Amino acid sequence: AASRFRLSGLCFLLQTLTIILFAVFVRYSPESSPSLCSPQLNCSRRTQDAGFQHPRFRDGHLQALLGFGLLVAFLGRYGLGSVAVSILLMAFAIQWAVLIQGFLYFFLNGKIYVGAPSMVSADFCTAAILISTGAVLGRVNPVQMLLLTLLGVLLFTFNEYILLSLMGVSDSGGSLTVHAFGAYFGLMVSRILHQPHMDKREEQQDMGNQPDVFAVIGTIYMWIFWPSFTSATTVRDNAESWAVLNTYFALAASTLATFVLSPVLHEEGKLRMVQIQDATLAGVAVMGMAGEMLVTPFGALAAGFLAGLIPQLGFRFLTPILRSRLKIQDTCGVHNSHGLPGILGALLGTLLTALATADAYGGRLELVFPPVAQGSRTATEQALRQLCALPTTLLLATLGGSLTGAVLKMKGLRSPPDTPYLENTVLWEVKRGGC
C-alpha cells in the first residue's frame, strides 16, 4: 500500500509540475518555421524540412511505445508490470524531454516552440531511457523508475547537446546517444543497486510460451517500424533515405547470424525467439550512426551480421563475467543488445567519416557532414570528433548512472529485498502461479 501511495503522489507531483511548465514556456511552432532552432546551435538532428512526414513520426512513436514495451515483456516474471511501467515511463519521459530539450534546441524569445521535430527528439530520448530500465528491471519499483527517468532525461540531453551541438558529431540514428548511452547508464545504475542475495535467485530466467509470443510481436514491430525510427531525422526533401535501406539490410543479416551461432553455442540446438529479438536489436544499433552514411548495401549486410553475433557470444561469455566479477545484474541483456553493438556502430561511423569525399556523397555531403562540405573541417578532423564522442558518452553514462544509482538507493525509496514479483504486484493483481 505504501508503494502505491508513493507512486500515486509522485505521478501527481510530476504531472502538475510539467503542466505548469508547459503553460509558462511551451507554444506551438509557427507554421512558417516548423524546424525552429536557436541560431547559435548546430542542431544537426533538429533541422528538418517543412515537409516533415507525419507517418515517419508516427512510426518512430509506435516503435518507442509498442516495440520497447513488448521487448521487455519476454521475462515471464515481470511481463505485465514491465509493459505497464514502460508506458508509464514513456508518458512522463516525452513531456519531460520536450521541456529539457526545448530549452536547448527550440527556445526563442522566452518560449519553447514545439512541432514534429521536437516530438521525434523526445521519442529518441525516451528510447534511451527504456533501454536503461532494461538493465534494472525487476529490482526497482515504479517510483524508482520514475526518478531514473527524471534524471536520465537530463543526462541524456546533456550528453546529446555535447555531441551534436558542441562537437558537431553525426549520430542521426543514435548508436551513441541512444543505444550506448542508454545501455551503460542503466548498467551503472544496476551496479550501484547491486543486491548480493539476488545472485542466488533464478526468477529472472522465468520464461514461458506467453513471453515468447511477446518477443515475436516485439521483433515484428522492430522490423516494421525501426527503419523509419532510424531515418526519422535524416529524410529531407525527396531524397531517398540511405538509413532506411541500410537498416533493413542490417536487420536481415543480424537475424541470420542468430541461426549461425545458436546451434554451435547451445547443445540442445533449439532456438528461442528472444535470441532473434536480441540479434535484431543489435542490427539496428550498429546502423544508428552509420545508417545515413555511405555504408553500401554489402557493408550494411556485413555490419549487421557482425552485430548479430554479439548478443549470442555476449550472453554465453560476457554476461557471467559481468554478474560474478563486476557485480552487474543485467536483467534484459542491454549490454549485449545495445551497448556493444552501439560501440561497434560508433567505430563503423568513424571509419566511414574518415573516408567521406564530395565525389562519393555528392549533394548529400552537406546533409550528413555540413562542416566538411562547407570546408571548415576536413573529413579526418570530423572522424576524430566522431571517435572522441565514444569515450565522452561512456564517461557521462557511467558518471550519470553512478549518481542516479546513489539516489535510487536511498533508504526511503528501496523496496523490501524479497518482494515477490516486484514489478507486477505494484500495478497488477497477479495469481500465485505467476504472470
Coordinates of C-alpha atoms in Angstrom, one line a residue:
A1 CA 0.0 0.0 0.0
A2 CA 2.8 2.4 0.8
S3 CA 4.4 1.8 -2.6
R4 CA 1.1 2.5 -4.3
F5 CA 0.6 5.8 -2.4
R6 CA 4.2 6.9 -3.1
L7 CA 3.7 6.1 -6.8
S8 CA 0.4 8.0 -6.9
G9 CA 1.8 11.0 -5.1
L10 CA 4.9 11.2 -7.3
C11 CA 2.9 10.9 -10.5
F12 CA 0.6 13.7 -9.3
L13 CA 3.6 15.9 -8.4
L14 CA 5.4 15.4 -11.7
Q15 CA 2.4 15.8 -13.9
T16 CA 1.4 19.0 -12.0
L17 CA 4.9 20.4 -12.5
T18 CA 5.0 19.6 -16.2
I19 CA 1.6 21.2 -16.7
I20 CA 2.8 24.4 -15.1
L21 CA 6.0 24.5 -17.1
F22 CA 4.1 23.8 -20.3
A23 CA 1.7 26.6 -19.5
V24 CA 4.6 29.1 -18.9
F25 CA 7.0 28.1 -21.7
V26 CA 5.6 25.8 -24.4
R27 CA 3.9 27.1 -27.6
Y28 CA 3.1 25.6 -31.0
S29 CA 5.8 26.2 -33.6
P30 CA 4.8 28.8 -36.2
E31 CA 3.7 27.1 -39.5
S32 CA 6.3 29.1 -41.4
S33 CA 9.1 27.7 -39.2
P34 CA 8.4 24.1 -38.2
S35 CA 12.1 23.4 -37.6
L36 CA 12.7 26.3 -35.3
C37 CA 16.1 26.1 -33.6
S38 CA 18.3 28.5 -31.8
P39 CA 20.6 30.0 -34.5
Q40 CA 23.8 29.7 -32.4
L41 CA 23.4 25.9 -32.1
N42 CA 24.4 23.2 -34.6
C43 CA 21.1 21.4 -34.4
S44 CA 22.1 18.6 -36.7
R45 CA 19.3 16.4 -35.7
R46 CA 16.7 19.1 -35.4
T47 CA 16.8 20.8 -38.8
Q48 CA 14.0 19.0 -40.6
D49 CA 12.4 20.4 -43.7
A50 CA 9.0 22.0 -43.7
G51 CA 7.7 18.8 -45.4
F52 CA 8.4 16.6 -42.4
Q53 CA 6.4 13.5 -42.9
H54 CA 3.9 12.7 -40.2
P55 CA 3.9 8.9 -41.0
R56 CA 7.6 8.8 -40.1
F57 CA 7.0 10.5 -36.8
R58 CA 4.1 8.1 -36.2
D59 CA 6.3 5.1 -37.0
G60 CA 9.0 6.3 -34.6
H61 CA 6.5 6.9 -31.9
L62 CA 4.9 3.4 -32.3
Q63 CA 8.4 1.8 -32.2
A64 CA 9.2 3.6 -28.9
L65 CA 5.9 2.8 -27.4
L66 CA 5.0 -0.7 -28.6
G67 CA 8.3 -2.0 -29.7
F68 CA 10.2 -1.3 -26.5
G69 CA 7.2 -2.1 -24.3
L70 CA 6.9 -5.6 -25.8
L71 CA 10.6 -6.2 -25.8
V72 CA 10.8 -6.0 -22.0
A73 CA 7.9 -8.5 -21.7
F74 CA 9.9 -11.6 -22.6
L75 CA 10.7 -12.3 -18.9
G76 CA 7.6 -14.1 -17.7
R77 CA 8.1 -13.0 -14.1
Y78 CA 7.8 -9.3 -15.0
G79 CA 5.6 -9.5 -18.1
L80 CA 2.6 -7.4 -17.3
G81 CA 4.3 -5.0 -14.9
S82 CA 7.2 -4.3 -17.3
V83 CA 4.8 -3.3 -20.1
A84 CA 2.8 -1.1 -17.8
V85 CA 5.9 0.6 -16.4
S86 CA 7.2 1.1 -19.9
I87 CA 4.0 3.0 -20.8
L88 CA 4.2 5.0 -17.6
L89 CA 7.8 6.0 -18.2
M90 CA 7.2 6.9 -21.8
A91 CA 4.2 9.1 -20.8
F92 CA 6.4 11.1 -18.4
A93 CA 9.6 11.0 -20.4
I94 CA 8.1 12.6 -23.5
Q95 CA 6.8 15.5 -21.5
W96 CA 10.0 16.0 -19.6
A97 CA 12.2 15.6 -22.7
V98 CA 10.1 18.2 -24.6
L99 CA 10.9 20.7 -21.9
I100 CA 14.5 19.9 -21.3
Q101 CA 15.4 19.6 -25.0
G102 CA 13.2 22.6 -25.8
F103 CA 15.4 24.9 -23.6
L104 CA 18.4 23.9 -25.7
Y105 CA 17.1 23.4 -29.2
F106 CA 13.7 25.1 -29.6
F107 CA 13.9 28.1 -27.3
L108 CA 13.3 31.6 -28.7
N109 CA 12.1 34.8 -27.1
G110 CA 11.5 33.1 -23.8
K111 CA 9.3 30.3 -25.2
I112 CA 9.7 26.7 -26.3
Y113 CA 8.2 26.1 -29.8
V114 CA 7.1 22.5 -30.3
G115 CA 6.4 20.6 -33.5
A116 CA 7.1 17.2 -35.1
P117 CA 10.9 17.6 -34.8
S118 CA 10.7 18.2 -31.1
M119 CA 8.4 15.2 -30.6
V120 CA 10.9 13.0 -32.6
S121 CA 13.7 14.2 -30.3
A122 CA 11.6 13.3 -27.3
D123 CA 11.0 9.8 -28.7
F124 CA 14.7 9.3 -29.1
C125 CA 15.3 10.4 -25.5
T126 CA 12.5 8.1 -24.3
A127 CA 14.1 5.1 -26.2
A128 CA 17.4 5.6 -24.4
I129 CA 15.6 5.7 -21.0
L130 CA 13.7 2.5 -21.8
I131 CA 16.9 0.8 -22.8
S132 CA 18.4 1.8 -19.4
T133 CA 15.4 0.4 -17.5
G134 CA 16.1 -3.0 -19.1
A135 CA 19.3 -3.3 -17.0
V136 CA 17.4 -2.9 -13.7
L137 CA 14.1 -4.5 -14.5
G138 CA 12.7 -6.4 -11.6
R139 CA 14.9 -4.9 -9.0
V140 CA 13.5 -1.4 -8.8
N141 CA 9.9 -0.3 -8.1
P142 CA 8.0 2.1 -10.3
V143 CA 8.8 5.1 -8.1
Q144 CA 12.5 4.4 -8.6
M145 CA 11.8 4.0 -12.3
L146 CA 10.2 7.5 -12.5
L147 CA 13.2 9.0 -10.7
L148 CA 15.5 7.2 -13.0
T149 CA 13.6 8.8 -15.9
L150 CA 13.7 12.2 -14.3
L151 CA 17.5 12.2 -14.0
G152 CA 18.1 10.1 -17.1
V153 CA 16.4 12.6 -19.4
L154 CA 18.6 15.4 -18.0
L155 CA 21.8 13.4 -18.5
F156 CA 20.8 12.1 -22.0
T157 CA 20.1 15.7 -23.1
F158 CA 23.4 16.9 -21.7
N159 CA 25.3 14.2 -23.5
E160 CA 23.4 14.8 -26.7
Y161 CA 24.0 18.5 -26.5
I162 CA 27.7 18.0 -26.2
L163 CA 27.9 15.5 -29.0
L164 CA 25.5 17.1 -31.6
S165 CA 25.8 20.8 -30.9
L166 CA 29.3 21.4 -29.4
M167 CA 31.3 18.7 -31.1
G168 CA 29.2 18.6 -34.3
V169 CA 29.0 14.8 -34.3
S170 CA 26.8 13.0 -36.8
D171 CA 24.7 10.3 -35.0
S172 CA 21.3 10.5 -36.6
G173 CA 20.1 7.0 -35.5
G174 CA 21.6 7.1 -32.0
S175 CA 24.3 4.5 -31.9
L176 CA 26.0 6.6 -29.2
T177 CA 23.3 8.9 -27.9
V178 CA 20.5 6.3 -27.7
H179 CA 21.9 2.8 -27.6
A180 CA 25.4 3.1 -26.0
F181 CA 24.4 5.8 -23.5
G182 CA 21.1 4.1 -22.5
A183 CA 22.9 0.8 -22.0
Y184 CA 25.8 1.9 -20.0
F185 CA 23.8 4.4 -18.0
G186 CA 21.5 1.6 -17.0
L187 CA 24.4 -0.8 -16.3
M188 CA 26.0 1.7 -13.8
V189 CA 22.7 2.1 -12.1
S190 CA 22.4 -1.6 -11.8
R191 CA 25.9 -1.8 -10.4
I192 CA 25.2 0.7 -7.7
L193 CA 21.9 -1.1 -6.8
H194 CA 23.7 -4.5 -6.7
Q195 CA 21.9 -6.9 -4.3
P196 CA 24.1 -9.9 -3.3
H197 CA 21.2 -12.1 -2.4
M198 CA 19.9 -11.8 -6.0
D199 CA 22.8 -13.7 -7.3
K200 CA 21.3 -16.9 -6.0
R201 CA 17.9 -16.4 -7.4
E202 CA 16.8 -17.5 -10.9
E203 CA 13.4 -15.9 -11.2
Q204 CA 14.8 -13.5 -13.9
Q205 CA 15.2 -16.5 -16.2
D206 CA 11.5 -17.4 -15.9
M207 CA 10.3 -17.7 -19.5
G208 CA 7.4 -19.4 -21.0
N209 CA 5.2 -19.6 -24.1
Q210 CA 3.5 -16.3 -23.4
P211 CA 6.7 -14.3 -23.1
D212 CA 7.9 -15.9 -26.4
V213 CA 4.7 -14.5 -28.0
F214 CA 5.6 -11.0 -26.7
A215 CA 9.1 -11.4 -28.2
V216 CA 7.7 -12.4 -31.5
I217 CA 5.4 -9.3 -31.6
G218 CA 8.1 -7.0 -30.4
T219 CA 10.6 -8.3 -33.0
I220 CA 8.0 -7.8 -35.8
Y221 CA 7.4 -4.3 -34.6
M222 CA 11.1 -3.6 -34.9
W223 CA 11.2 -5.0 -38.4
I224 CA 8.3 -2.8 -39.5
F225 CA 9.0 0.5 -37.7
W226 CA 12.7 0.7 -36.7
P227 CA 13.9 1.7 -40.2
S228 CA 11.6 4.7 -40.0
F229 CA 12.8 5.4 -36.4
T230 CA 16.4 5.4 -37.6
S231 CA 15.7 7.6 -40.6
A232 CA 13.2 9.9 -38.9
T233 CA 15.9 12.7 -38.6
T234 CA 17.5 12.1 -42.0
V235 CA 14.7 12.4 -44.5
R236 CA 14.9 15.7 -46.4
D237 CA 13.0 16.8 -49.5
N238 CA 12.5 13.8 -51.8
A239 CA 15.9 12.3 -51.3
E240 CA 16.0 8.5 -50.8
S241 CA 16.9 7.7 -47.2
W242 CA 20.0 5.6 -47.1
A243 CA 19.2 5.0 -43.4
V244 CA 16.1 3.0 -44.3
L245 CA 17.9 0.8 -46.8
N246 CA 20.9 0.2 -44.6
T247 CA 18.8 -0.6 -41.5
Y248 CA 16.8 -3.2 -43.5
F249 CA 19.9 -4.9 -44.7
A250 CA 21.4 -4.9 -41.2
L251 CA 18.2 -6.3 -39.8
A252 CA 18.3 -9.2 -42.3
A253 CA 21.9 -10.1 -41.7
S254 CA 21.8 -9.8 -38.0
T255 CA 18.8 -12.2 -37.9
L256 CA 20.6 -14.8 -40.0
A257 CA 23.6 -14.6 -37.6
T258 CA 21.4 -16.0 -34.8
F259 CA 20.8 -19.2 -36.8
V260 CA 24.6 -19.5 -37.4
L261 CA 25.6 -19.3 -33.8
S262 CA 22.7 -20.9 -31.9
P263 CA 23.3 -24.5 -32.9
V264 CA 27.0 -24.1 -32.1
L265 CA 26.7 -22.5 -28.7
H266 CA 23.8 -24.4 -27.3
E267 CA 23.9 -28.2 -27.0
E268 CA 20.2 -28.6 -27.4
G269 CA 20.4 -26.7 -30.6
K270 CA 17.0 -25.1 -30.1
L271 CA 16.4 -21.5 -31.0
R272 CA 14.5 -19.2 -28.7
M273 CA 12.6 -16.2 -30.1
V274 CA 14.3 -14.0 -27.6
Q275 CA 17.6 -14.7 -29.3
I276 CA 16.3 -13.4 -32.7
Q277 CA 14.9 -10.4 -30.8
D278 CA 18.3 -9.6 -29.4
A279 CA 20.1 -10.0 -32.7
T280 CA 17.5 -7.7 -34.3
L281 CA 18.2 -5.0 -31.7
A282 CA 22.0 -5.4 -32.3
G283 CA 21.4 -5.0 -36.1
V284 CA 19.6 -1.7 -35.7
A285 CA 22.0 -0.4 -33.0
V286 CA 25.0 -0.8 -35.3
M287 CA 23.3 1.3 -38.0
G288 CA 22.5 4.2 -35.7
M289 CA 25.5 6.3 -36.6
A290 CA 26.4 4.8 -40.0
G291 CA 22.9 4.4 -41.4
E292 CA 22.8 7.7 -43.3
M293 CA 26.5 7.4 -44.4
L294 CA 27.8 5.6 -47.5
V295 CA 27.9 2.1 -46.0
T296 CA 26.9 0.5 -49.3
P297 CA 24.4 -2.4 -49.2
F298 CA 27.1 -5.1 -48.8
G299 CA 28.7 -3.1 -46.0
A300 CA 25.3 -2.9 -44.2
L301 CA 25.0 -6.7 -44.5
A302 CA 28.5 -7.3 -43.1
A303 CA 28.0 -4.9 -40.2
G304 CA 24.6 -6.3 -39.4
F305 CA 26.0 -9.9 -39.5
L306 CA 28.8 -9.0 -37.1
A307 CA 26.4 -7.2 -34.8
G308 CA 24.1 -10.1 -34.8
L309 CA 26.9 -12.4 -33.4
I310 CA 27.4 -10.1 -30.4
P311 CA 24.3 -11.0 -28.3
Q312 CA 24.8 -14.7 -28.5
L313 CA 28.5 -14.5 -27.7
G314 CA 27.9 -11.9 -25.1
F315 CA 25.2 -13.9 -23.2
R316 CA 27.4 -17.0 -23.3
F317 CA 30.8 -15.5 -22.3
L318 CA 30.4 -11.9 -21.1
T319 CA 27.2 -11.9 -19.0
P320 CA 28.6 -14.4 -16.5
I321 CA 31.7 -12.2 -16.0
L322 CA 29.6 -9.0 -15.5
R323 CA 27.5 -10.8 -12.9
S324 CA 30.2 -12.6 -11.0
R325 CA 33.2 -10.3 -11.2
L326 CA 31.7 -6.8 -11.8
K327 CA 28.5 -7.4 -9.8
I328 CA 26.3 -6.0 -12.6
Q329 CA 22.9 -7.7 -12.9
D330 CA 21.8 -7.0 -16.5
T331 CA 18.2 -8.3 -16.5
C332 CA 17.4 -7.8 -20.1
G333 CA 20.9 -8.0 -21.5
V334 CA 21.2 -4.4 -22.7
H335 CA 25.0 -4.7 -22.7
N336 CA 24.9 -7.3 -25.5
S337 CA 21.9 -6.0 -27.4
H338 CA 22.5 -2.2 -27.2
G339 CA 25.9 -1.4 -25.6
L340 CA 28.4 -3.4 -27.5
P341 CA 26.6 -3.0 -30.9
G342 CA 26.3 0.7 -30.2
I343 CA 30.1 0.9 -29.8
L344 CA 30.6 -1.1 -32.9
G345 CA 28.3 1.3 -34.8
A346 CA 30.3 4.3 -33.5
L347 CA 33.5 2.7 -34.7
L348 CA 32.0 2.0 -38.1
G349 CA 30.7 5.5 -38.3
T350 CA 34.1 6.9 -37.5
L351 CA 35.7 4.8 -40.3
L352 CA 33.1 5.9 -42.9
T353 CA 33.5 9.5 -41.8
A354 CA 37.3 9.4 -42.5
L355 CA 36.6 8.0 -46.0
A356 CA 33.9 10.6 -46.9
T357 CA 34.5 12.6 -50.0
A358 CA 32.5 15.0 -52.1
D359 CA 32.8 12.8 -55.1
A360 CA 31.2 9.8 -53.3
Y361 CA 28.5 11.7 -51.5
G362 CA 27.6 14.5 -53.9
G363 CA 25.0 16.8 -52.6
R364 CA 24.4 14.5 -49.6
L365 CA 27.7 15.6 -48.0
E366 CA 26.0 18.9 -46.9
L367 CA 23.3 16.9 -45.2
V368 CA 25.5 14.3 -43.5
F369 CA 28.6 16.3 -42.7
P370 CA 27.8 20.1 -43.0
P371 CA 31.2 21.3 -41.7
V372 CA 33.1 19.1 -44.1
A373 CA 31.0 20.2 -47.1
Q374 CA 31.5 23.9 -46.0
G375 CA 35.2 23.4 -45.8
S376 CA 35.5 24.4 -42.1
R377 CA 36.6 20.9 -41.2
T378 CA 38.4 18.0 -43.0
A379 CA 37.0 14.5 -43.1
T380 CA 39.8 13.4 -40.9
E381 CA 39.0 16.1 -38.3
Q382 CA 35.4 15.1 -38.4
A383 CA 36.3 11.4 -37.9
L384 CA 38.4 12.3 -34.8
R385 CA 35.4 14.1 -33.4
Q386 CA 33.2 11.1 -34.1
L387 CA 35.8 8.9 -32.3
C388 CA 36.1 11.2 -29.3
A389 CA 32.3 11.1 -28.9
L390 CA 32.6 7.5 -27.8
P391 CA 34.7 8.0 -24.6
T392 CA 32.7 11.1 -23.9
T393 CA 29.4 9.2 -24.0
L394 CA 30.8 6.3 -21.9
L395 CA 32.2 8.7 -19.3
L396 CA 28.9 10.7 -19.0
A397 CA 26.8 7.5 -18.9
T398 CA 28.9 5.9 -16.2
L399 CA 29.2 9.0 -14.0
G400 CA 25.5 9.8 -14.5
G401 CA 24.5 6.2 -13.8
S402 CA 26.5 6.2 -10.6
L403 CA 24.8 9.4 -9.4
T404 CA 21.4 8.1 -10.3
G405 CA 22.0 4.8 -8.7
A406 CA 23.1 6.5 -5.5
V407 CA 19.8 8.5 -5.5
L408 CA 17.7 5.4 -6.1
K409 CA 19.5 3.6 -3.3
M410 CA 18.2 6.0 -0.7
K411 CA 16.5 4.2 2.2
G412 CA 13.1 5.6 1.7
L413 CA 12.9 4.5 -2.0
R414 CA 14.0 0.9 -1.7
S415 CA 11.6 -2.0 -1.8
P416 CA 11.8 -4.9 0.6
P417 CA 14.6 -7.2 -0.6
D418 CA 12.5 -10.3 -1.2
T419 CA 9.3 -8.8 -2.5
P420 CA 7.9 -11.4 -5.0
Y421 CA 7.0 -10.3 -8.5
L422 CA 8.1 -6.7 -7.6
E423 CA 7.1 -5.1 -10.9
N424 CA 3.8 -6.9 -11.2
T425 CA 2.4 -6.7 -7.7
V426 CA 2.6 -2.9 -7.6
L427 CA 0.4 -2.4 -10.6
W428 CA -1.4 -5.6 -11.3
E429 CA -3.3 -8.4 -9.5
V430 CA -1.1 -11.4 -10.0
K431 CA -2.1 -15.0 -9.3
R432 CA 0.2 -17.1 -7.2
G433 CA 1.3 -19.1 -10.2
G434 CA 3.0 -16.1 -11.7
C435 CA 2.2 -13.9 -14.7

